[in-house]
Amino acid sequence: MEDFILGHYSELLSSGIILVVVVILRFLTHKTVRKVGSISELNQARTRLVSKYISFGFTVLAVVALILIWGVNIKELGLILSSVFAVIGVALFAQWSILSNVTAGIILFFSFPFKIGDRIQIMDKDLETSGTYLIEDIRAYHIHLRKDNGQLVTYPNNLMLQKAVCVVSDEIIENEGSDAI
């Protein structure tokens, strides 16, 4: 055991440093995401979801760094990774809309143009029901919108970034109702 430790001292030290840095970065980003979520009054489930995505990203970076530190043969690893990525690429191409919705959900989390409880109007000619919607929940793939008549509409996150969305105040809705009388 001592021979292994002495023979691979620099790799073990580098691995330890990588692991400590990843743990510190994960802690700091989780704290930042929670702070952004609380300042923006975002749903805690949404905040936890974004934290999980960031943790996964740091884990992938740590694994790549450890592979480079321990000197895995890149040619053999390249063959394995190219085969794996070919299979994953075909699977992800079939699921591109899911990935774009998750990515859009993360972008919506950090840009927070609207939040749960806001009333919005979506400028989409393909949307069968026009009018205003109340945002009930923002999830990883879609947003739950409630019409005034109680109808629940799920709308994909990526379309929320592609279409024009207006945040409507309650005063405007009340004025429209009084004008009709």
PDB file of C-alpha atoms in Angstrom:
ATOM      1  CA  MET A   1       0.000   0.000   0.000  1.00  0.00           C
ATOM      2  CA  GLU A   2       2.868   2.351   0.837  1.00  0.00           C
ATOM      3  CA  ASP A   3       4.415   1.660  -2.563  1.00  0.00           C
ATOM      4  CA  PHE A   4       1.173   2.650  -4.272  1.00  0.00           C
ATOM      5  CA  ILE A   5       0.911   5.873  -2.265  1.00  0.00           C
ATOM      6  CA  LEU A   6       4.554   6.808  -2.871  1.00  0.00           C
ATOM      7  CA  GLY A   7       4.370   5.878  -6.548  1.00  0.00           C
ATOM      8  CA  HIS A   8       1.216   7.871  -7.202  1.00  0.00           C
ATOM      9  CA  TYR A   9       1.633  10.711  -4.713  1.00  0.00           C
ATOM     10  CA  SER A  10       1.108  13.521  -7.241  1.00  0.00           C
ATOM     11  CA  GLU A  11      -1.987  11.861  -8.747  1.00  0.00           C
ATOM     12  CA  LEU A  12      -3.491  11.279  -5.289  1.00  0.00           C
ATOM     13  CA  LEU A  13      -2.752  14.863  -4.245  1.00  0.00           C
ATOM     14  CA  SER A  14      -4.234  16.250  -7.464  1.00  0.00           C
ATOM     15  CA  SER A  15      -7.309  14.041  -7.088  1.00  0.00           C
ATOM     16  CA  GLY A  16      -7.803  15.254  -3.535  1.00  0.00           C
ATOM     17  CA  ILE A  17      -7.509  18.878  -4.627  1.00  0.00           C
ATOM     18  CA  ILE A  18     -10.027  18.317  -7.445  1.00  0.00           C
ATOM     19  CA  LEU A  19     -12.514  16.713  -5.058  1.00  0.00           C
ATOM     20  CA  VAL A  20     -12.162  19.522  -2.489  1.00  0.00           C
ATOM     21  CA  VAL A  21     -12.559  22.190  -5.180  1.00  0.00           C
ATOM     22  CA  VAL A  22     -15.670  20.464  -6.578  1.00  0.00           C
ATOM     23  CA  VAL A  23     -17.233  20.201  -3.114  1.00  0.00           C
ATOM     24  CA  ILE A  24     -16.542  23.893  -2.431  1.00  0.00           C
ATOM     25  CA  LEU A  25     -17.860  24.969  -5.850  1.00  0.00           C
ATOM     26  CA  ARG A  26     -21.018  22.871  -5.408  1.00  0.00           C
ATOM     27  CA  PHE A  27     -21.610  24.402  -1.985  1.00  0.00           C
ATOM     28  CA  LEU A  28     -21.112  27.953  -3.273  1.00  0.00           C
ATOM     29  CA  THR A  29     -23.325  27.466  -6.330  1.00  0.00           C
ATOM     30  CA  HIS A  30     -26.079  25.812  -4.269  1.00  0.00           C
ATOM     31  CA  LYS A  31     -25.957  28.743  -1.874  1.00  0.00           C
ATOM     32  CA  THR A  32     -26.075  31.214  -4.781  1.00  0.00           C
ATOM     33  CA  VAL A  33     -28.964  29.410  -6.478  1.00  0.00           C
ATOM     34  CA  ARG A  34     -30.911  29.317  -3.207  1.00  0.00           C
ATOM     35  CA  LYS A  35     -30.254  33.026  -2.692  1.00  0.00           C
ATOM     36  CA  VAL A  36     -31.377  33.893  -6.235  1.00  0.00           C
ATOM     37  CA  GLY A  37     -34.446  31.718  -5.715  1.00  0.00           C
ATOM     38  CA  SER A  38     -35.379  33.380  -2.443  1.00  0.00           C
ATOM     39  CA  ILE A  39     -34.738  36.927  -3.680  1.00  0.00           C
ATOM     40  CA  SER A  40     -36.822  36.238  -6.794  1.00  0.00           C
ATOM     41  CA  GLU A  41     -39.475  34.412  -4.741  1.00  0.00           C
ATOM     42  CA  LEU A  42     -39.169  31.306  -6.904  1.00  0.00           C
ATOM     43  CA  ASN A  43     -40.595  27.901  -6.085  1.00  0.00           C
ATOM     44  CA  GLN A  44     -38.272  25.796  -3.895  1.00  0.00           C
ATOM     45  CA  ALA A  45     -38.797  22.701  -6.058  1.00  0.00           C
ATOM     46  CA  ARG A  46     -37.583  24.671  -9.061  1.00  0.00           C
ATOM     47  CA  THR A  47     -34.556  25.888  -7.119  1.00  0.00           C
ATOM     48  CA  ARG A  48     -33.679  22.311  -6.097  1.00  0.00           C
ATOM     49  CA  LEU A  49     -34.002  21.149  -9.709  1.00  0.00           C
ATOM     50  CA  VAL A  50     -31.548  23.767 -10.970  1.00  0.00           C
ATOM     51  CA  SER A  51     -29.175  22.838  -8.138  1.00  0.00           C
ATOM     52  CA  LYS A  52     -29.305  19.189  -9.249  1.00  0.00           C
ATOM     53  CA  TYR A  53     -28.440  20.165 -12.826  1.00  0.00           C
ATOM     54  CA  ILE A  54     -25.464  22.190 -11.645  1.00  0.00           C
ATOM     55  CA  SER A  55     -24.290  19.345  -9.376  1.00  0.00           C
ATOM     56  CA  PHE A  56     -24.444  16.950 -12.306  1.00  0.00           C
ATOM     57  CA  GLY A  57     -22.327  19.345 -14.391  1.00  0.00           C
ATOM     58  CA  PHE A  58     -19.684  19.622 -11.663  1.00  0.00           C
ATOM     59  CA  THR A  59     -19.626  15.826 -11.296  1.00  0.00           C
ATOM     60  CA  VAL A  60     -19.001  15.392 -15.021  1.00  0.00           C
ATOM     61  CA  LEU A  61     -16.188  17.968 -14.916  1.00  0.00           C
ATOM     62  CA  ALA A  62     -14.623  16.229 -11.903  1.00  0.00           C
ATOM     63  CA  VAL A  63     -14.714  12.839 -13.655  1.00  0.00           C
ATOM     64  CA  VAL A  64     -13.061  14.316 -16.752  1.00  0.00           C
ATOM     65  CA  ALA A  65     -10.385  15.968 -14.601  1.00  0.00           C
ATOM     66  CA  LEU A  66      -9.708  12.700 -12.737  1.00  0.00           C
ATOM     67  CA  ILE A  67      -9.417  10.810 -16.025  1.00  0.00           C
ATOM     68  CA  LEU A  68      -6.840  13.323 -17.239  1.00  0.00           C
ATOM     69  CA  ILE A  69      -4.933  13.286 -13.935  1.00  0.00           C
ATOM     70  CA  TRP A  70      -4.651   9.513 -13.777  1.00  0.00           C
ATOM     71  CA  GLY A  71      -3.426   9.339 -17.373  1.00  0.00           C
ATOM     72  CA  VAL A  72      -6.008   7.082 -18.917  1.00  0.00           C
ATOM     73  CA  ASN A  73      -4.964   6.132 -22.442  1.00  0.00           C
ATOM     74  CA  ILE A  74      -6.768   8.730 -24.562  1.00  0.00           C
ATOM     75  CA  LYS A  75      -6.819   6.544 -27.697  1.00  0.00           C
ATOM     76  CA  GLU A  76      -8.638   3.710 -25.960  1.00  0.00           C
ATOM     77  CA  LEU A  77     -10.864   6.111 -24.074  1.00  0.00           C
ATOM     78  CA  GLY A  78     -11.558   7.979 -27.319  1.00  0.00           C
ATOM     79  CA  LEU A  79     -12.786   4.796 -28.989  1.00  0.00           C
ATOM     80  CA  ILE A  80     -15.071   3.968 -26.082  1.00  0.00           C
ATOM     81  CA  LEU A  81     -16.384   7.532 -25.772  1.00  0.00           C
ATOM     82  CA  SER A  82     -17.009   7.882 -29.508  1.00  0.00           C
ATOM     83  CA  SER A  83     -19.065   4.692 -29.463  1.00  0.00           C
ATOM     84  CA  VAL A  84     -20.992   5.790 -26.380  1.00  0.00           C
ATOM     85  CA  PHE A  85     -21.579   9.293 -27.763  1.00  0.00           C
ATOM     86  CA  ALA A  86     -22.790   7.866 -31.070  1.00  0.00           C
ATOM     87  CA  VAL A  87     -25.447   5.864 -29.262  1.00  0.00           C
ATOM     88  CA  ILE A  88     -26.293   8.754 -26.931  1.00  0.00           C
ATOM     89  CA  GLY A  89     -26.372  11.174 -29.874  1.00  0.00           C
ATOM     90  CA  VAL A  90     -28.992   9.097 -31.662  1.00  0.00           C
ATOM     91  CA  ALA A  91     -31.038   8.834 -28.466  1.00  0.00           C
ATOM     92  CA  LEU A  92     -30.708  12.555 -27.726  1.00  0.00           C
ATOM     93  CA  PHE A  93     -31.609  13.525 -31.273  1.00  0.00           C
ATOM     94  CA  ALA A  94     -34.861  11.677 -30.726  1.00  0.00           C
ATOM     95  CA  GLN A  95     -35.297  13.576 -27.446  1.00  0.00           C
ATOM     96  CA  TRP A  96     -34.051  17.023 -28.508  1.00  0.00           C
ATOM     97  CA  SER A  97     -37.251  18.732 -27.421  1.00  0.00           C
ATOM     98  CA  ILE A  98     -36.914  17.420 -23.872  1.00  0.00           C
ATOM     99  CA  LEU A  99     -33.359  18.740 -23.648  1.00  0.00           C
ATOM    100  CA  SER A 100     -34.346  22.113 -25.075  1.00  0.00           C
ATOM    101  CA  ASN A 101     -37.175  22.366 -22.521  1.00  0.00           C
ATOM    102  CA  VAL A 102     -34.827  21.558 -19.633  1.00  0.00           C
ATOM    103  CA  THR A 103     -32.296  24.098 -20.893  1.00  0.00           C
ATOM    104  CA  ALA A 104     -35.049  26.683 -21.294  1.00  0.00           C
ATOM    105  CA  GLY A 105     -36.207  25.931 -17.742  1.00  0.00           C
ATOM    106  CA  ILE A 106     -32.718  26.727 -16.424  1.00  0.00           C
ATOM    107  CA  ILE A 107     -32.582  29.948 -18.463  1.00  0.00           C
ATOM    108  CA  LEU A 108     -36.012  30.970 -17.178  1.00  0.00           C
ATOM    109  CA  PHE A 109     -34.845  30.287 -13.621  1.00  0.00           C
ATOM    110  CA  PHE A 110     -31.910  32.683 -13.842  1.00  0.00           C
ATOM    111  CA  SER A 111     -33.565  35.364 -15.973  1.00  0.00           C
ATOM    112  CA  PHE A 112     -36.875  35.183 -14.025  1.00  0.00           C
ATOM    113  CA  PRO A 113     -38.916  37.383 -16.393  1.00  0.00           C
ATOM    114  CA  PHE A 114     -42.041  36.046 -14.663  1.00  0.00           C
ATOM    115  CA  LYS A 115     -42.768  33.934 -11.601  1.00  0.00           C
ATOM    116  CA  ILE A 116     -45.478  31.747 -10.131  1.00  0.00           C
ATOM    117  CA  GLY A 117     -48.578  33.829  -9.474  1.00  0.00           C
ATOM    118  CA  ASP A 118     -48.000  36.258 -12.371  1.00  0.00           C
ATOM    119  CA  ARG A 119     -50.695  36.732 -14.977  1.00  0.00           C
ATOM    120  CA  ILE A 120     -49.326  36.548 -18.532  1.00  0.00           C
ATOM    121  CA  GLN A 121     -50.489  36.743 -22.113  1.00  0.00           C
ATOM    122  CA  ILE A 122     -48.743  34.617 -24.762  1.00  0.00           C
ATOM    123  CA  MET A 123     -48.520  36.017 -28.289  1.00  0.00           C
ATOM    124  CA  ASP A 124     -48.818  32.703 -30.126  1.00  0.00           C
ATOM    125  CA  LYS A 125     -51.106  32.376 -33.139  1.00  0.00           C
ATOM    126  CA  ASP A 126     -50.978  28.558 -32.832  1.00  0.00           C
ATOM    127  CA  LEU A 127     -52.353  28.630 -29.273  1.00  0.00           C
ATOM    128  CA  GLU A 128     -56.022  27.692 -29.523  1.00  0.00           C
ATOM    129  CA  THR A 129     -57.125  29.656 -26.472  1.00  0.00           C
ATOM    130  CA  SER A 130     -55.996  33.246 -26.321  1.00  0.00           C
ATOM    131  CA  GLY A 131     -56.275  35.556 -23.360  1.00  0.00           C
ATOM    132  CA  THR A 132     -54.510  35.767 -20.044  1.00  0.00           C
ATOM    133  CA  TYR A 133     -53.128  32.894 -18.006  1.00  0.00           C
ATOM    134  CA  LEU A 134     -52.141  32.578 -14.359  1.00  0.00           C
ATOM    135  CA  ILE A 135     -48.791  30.841 -13.869  1.00  0.00           C
ATOM    136  CA  GLU A 136     -49.423  28.046 -11.365  1.00  0.00           C
ATOM    137  CA  ASP A 137     -46.148  26.153 -11.601  1.00  0.00           C
ATOM    138  CA  ILE A 138     -42.870  26.237 -13.547  1.00  0.00           C
ATOM    139  CA  ARG A 139     -41.425  22.762 -13.953  1.00  0.00           C
ATOM    140  CA  ALA A 140     -38.389  21.282 -15.673  1.00  0.00           C
ATOM    141  CA  TYR A 141     -40.122  20.709 -19.033  1.00  0.00           C
ATOM    142  CA  HIS A 142     -43.228  22.884 -19.043  1.00  0.00           C
ATOM    143  CA  ILE A 143     -45.216  25.588 -17.308  1.00  0.00           C
ATOM    144  CA  HIS A 144     -48.697  25.087 -15.838  1.00  0.00           C
ATOM    145  CA  LEU A 145     -51.008  27.909 -16.901  1.00  0.00           C
ATOM    146  CA  ARG A 146     -54.569  28.365 -15.636  1.00  0.00           C
ATOM    147  CA  LYS A 147     -57.217  30.128 -17.727  1.00  0.00           C
ATOM    148  CA  ASP A 148     -59.889  32.284 -16.075  1.00  0.00           C
ATOM    149  CA  ASN A 149     -62.440  29.548 -16.792  1.00  0.00           C
ATOM    150  CA  GLY A 150     -60.350  27.024 -14.778  1.00  0.00           C
ATOM    151  CA  GLN A 151     -58.824  25.229 -17.767  1.00  0.00           C
ATOM    152  CA  LEU A 152     -55.253  24.009 -17.141  1.00  0.00           C
ATOM    153  CA  VAL A 153     -52.784  24.441 -20.013  1.00  0.00           C
ATOM    154  CA  THR A 154     -49.265  23.009 -20.017  1.00  0.00           C
ATOM    155  CA  TYR A 155     -46.937  25.065 -22.181  1.00  0.00           C
ATOM    156  CA  PRO A 156     -43.356  23.981 -23.057  1.00  0.00           C
ATOM    157  CA  ASN A 157     -40.510  26.009 -21.548  1.00  0.00           C
ATOM    158  CA  ASN A 158     -38.711  26.403 -24.866  1.00  0.00           C
ATOM    159  CA  LEU A 159     -41.771  28.097 -26.370  1.00  0.00           C
ATOM    160  CA  MET A 160     -41.827  30.553 -23.473  1.00  0.00           C
ATOM    161  CA  LEU A 161     -38.417  31.723 -24.707  1.00  0.00           C
ATOM    162  CA  GLN A 162     -39.380  31.689 -28.398  1.00  0.00           C
ATOM    163  CA  LYS A 163     -42.736  33.462 -28.191  1.00  0.00           C
ATOM    164  CA  ALA A 164     -43.511  36.941 -26.951  1.00  0.00           C
ATOM    165  CA  VAL A 165     -44.889  36.805 -23.417  1.00  0.00           C
ATOM    166  CA  CYS A 166     -46.429  39.840 -21.734  1.00  0.00           C
ATOM    167  CA  VAL A 167     -46.748  40.073 -17.972  1.00  0.00           C
ATOM    168  CA  VAL A 168     -50.206  41.539 -17.385  1.00  0.00           C
ATOM    169  CA  SER A 169     -51.045  43.383 -14.193  1.00  0.00           C
ATOM    170  CA  ASP A 170     -54.372  42.828 -12.448  1.00  0.00           C
ATOM    171  CA  GLU A 171     -55.259  46.514 -12.946  1.00  0.00           C
ATOM    172  CA  ILE A 172     -55.329  46.080 -16.727  1.00  0.00           C
ATOM    173  CA  ILE A 173     -57.681  43.093 -16.452  1.00  0.00           C
ATOM    174  CA  GLU A 174     -60.036  45.030 -14.146  1.00  0.00           C
ATOM    175  CA  ASN A 175     -60.055  48.023 -16.539  1.00  0.00           C
ATOM    176  CA  GLU A 176     -60.835  45.778 -19.501  1.00  0.00           C
ATOM    177  CA  GLY A 177     -63.733  44.279 -17.563  1.00  0.00           C
ATOM    178  CA  SER A 178     -65.138  47.697 -16.640  1.00  0.00           C
ATOM    179  CA  ASP A 179     -64.835  48.957 -20.244  1.00  0.00           C
ATOM    180  CA  ALA A 180     -66.991  46.101 -21.441  1.00  0.00           C
ATOM    181  CA  ILE A 181     -69.851  47.124 -19.110  1.00  0.00           C
TER     182      ILE A 181
END
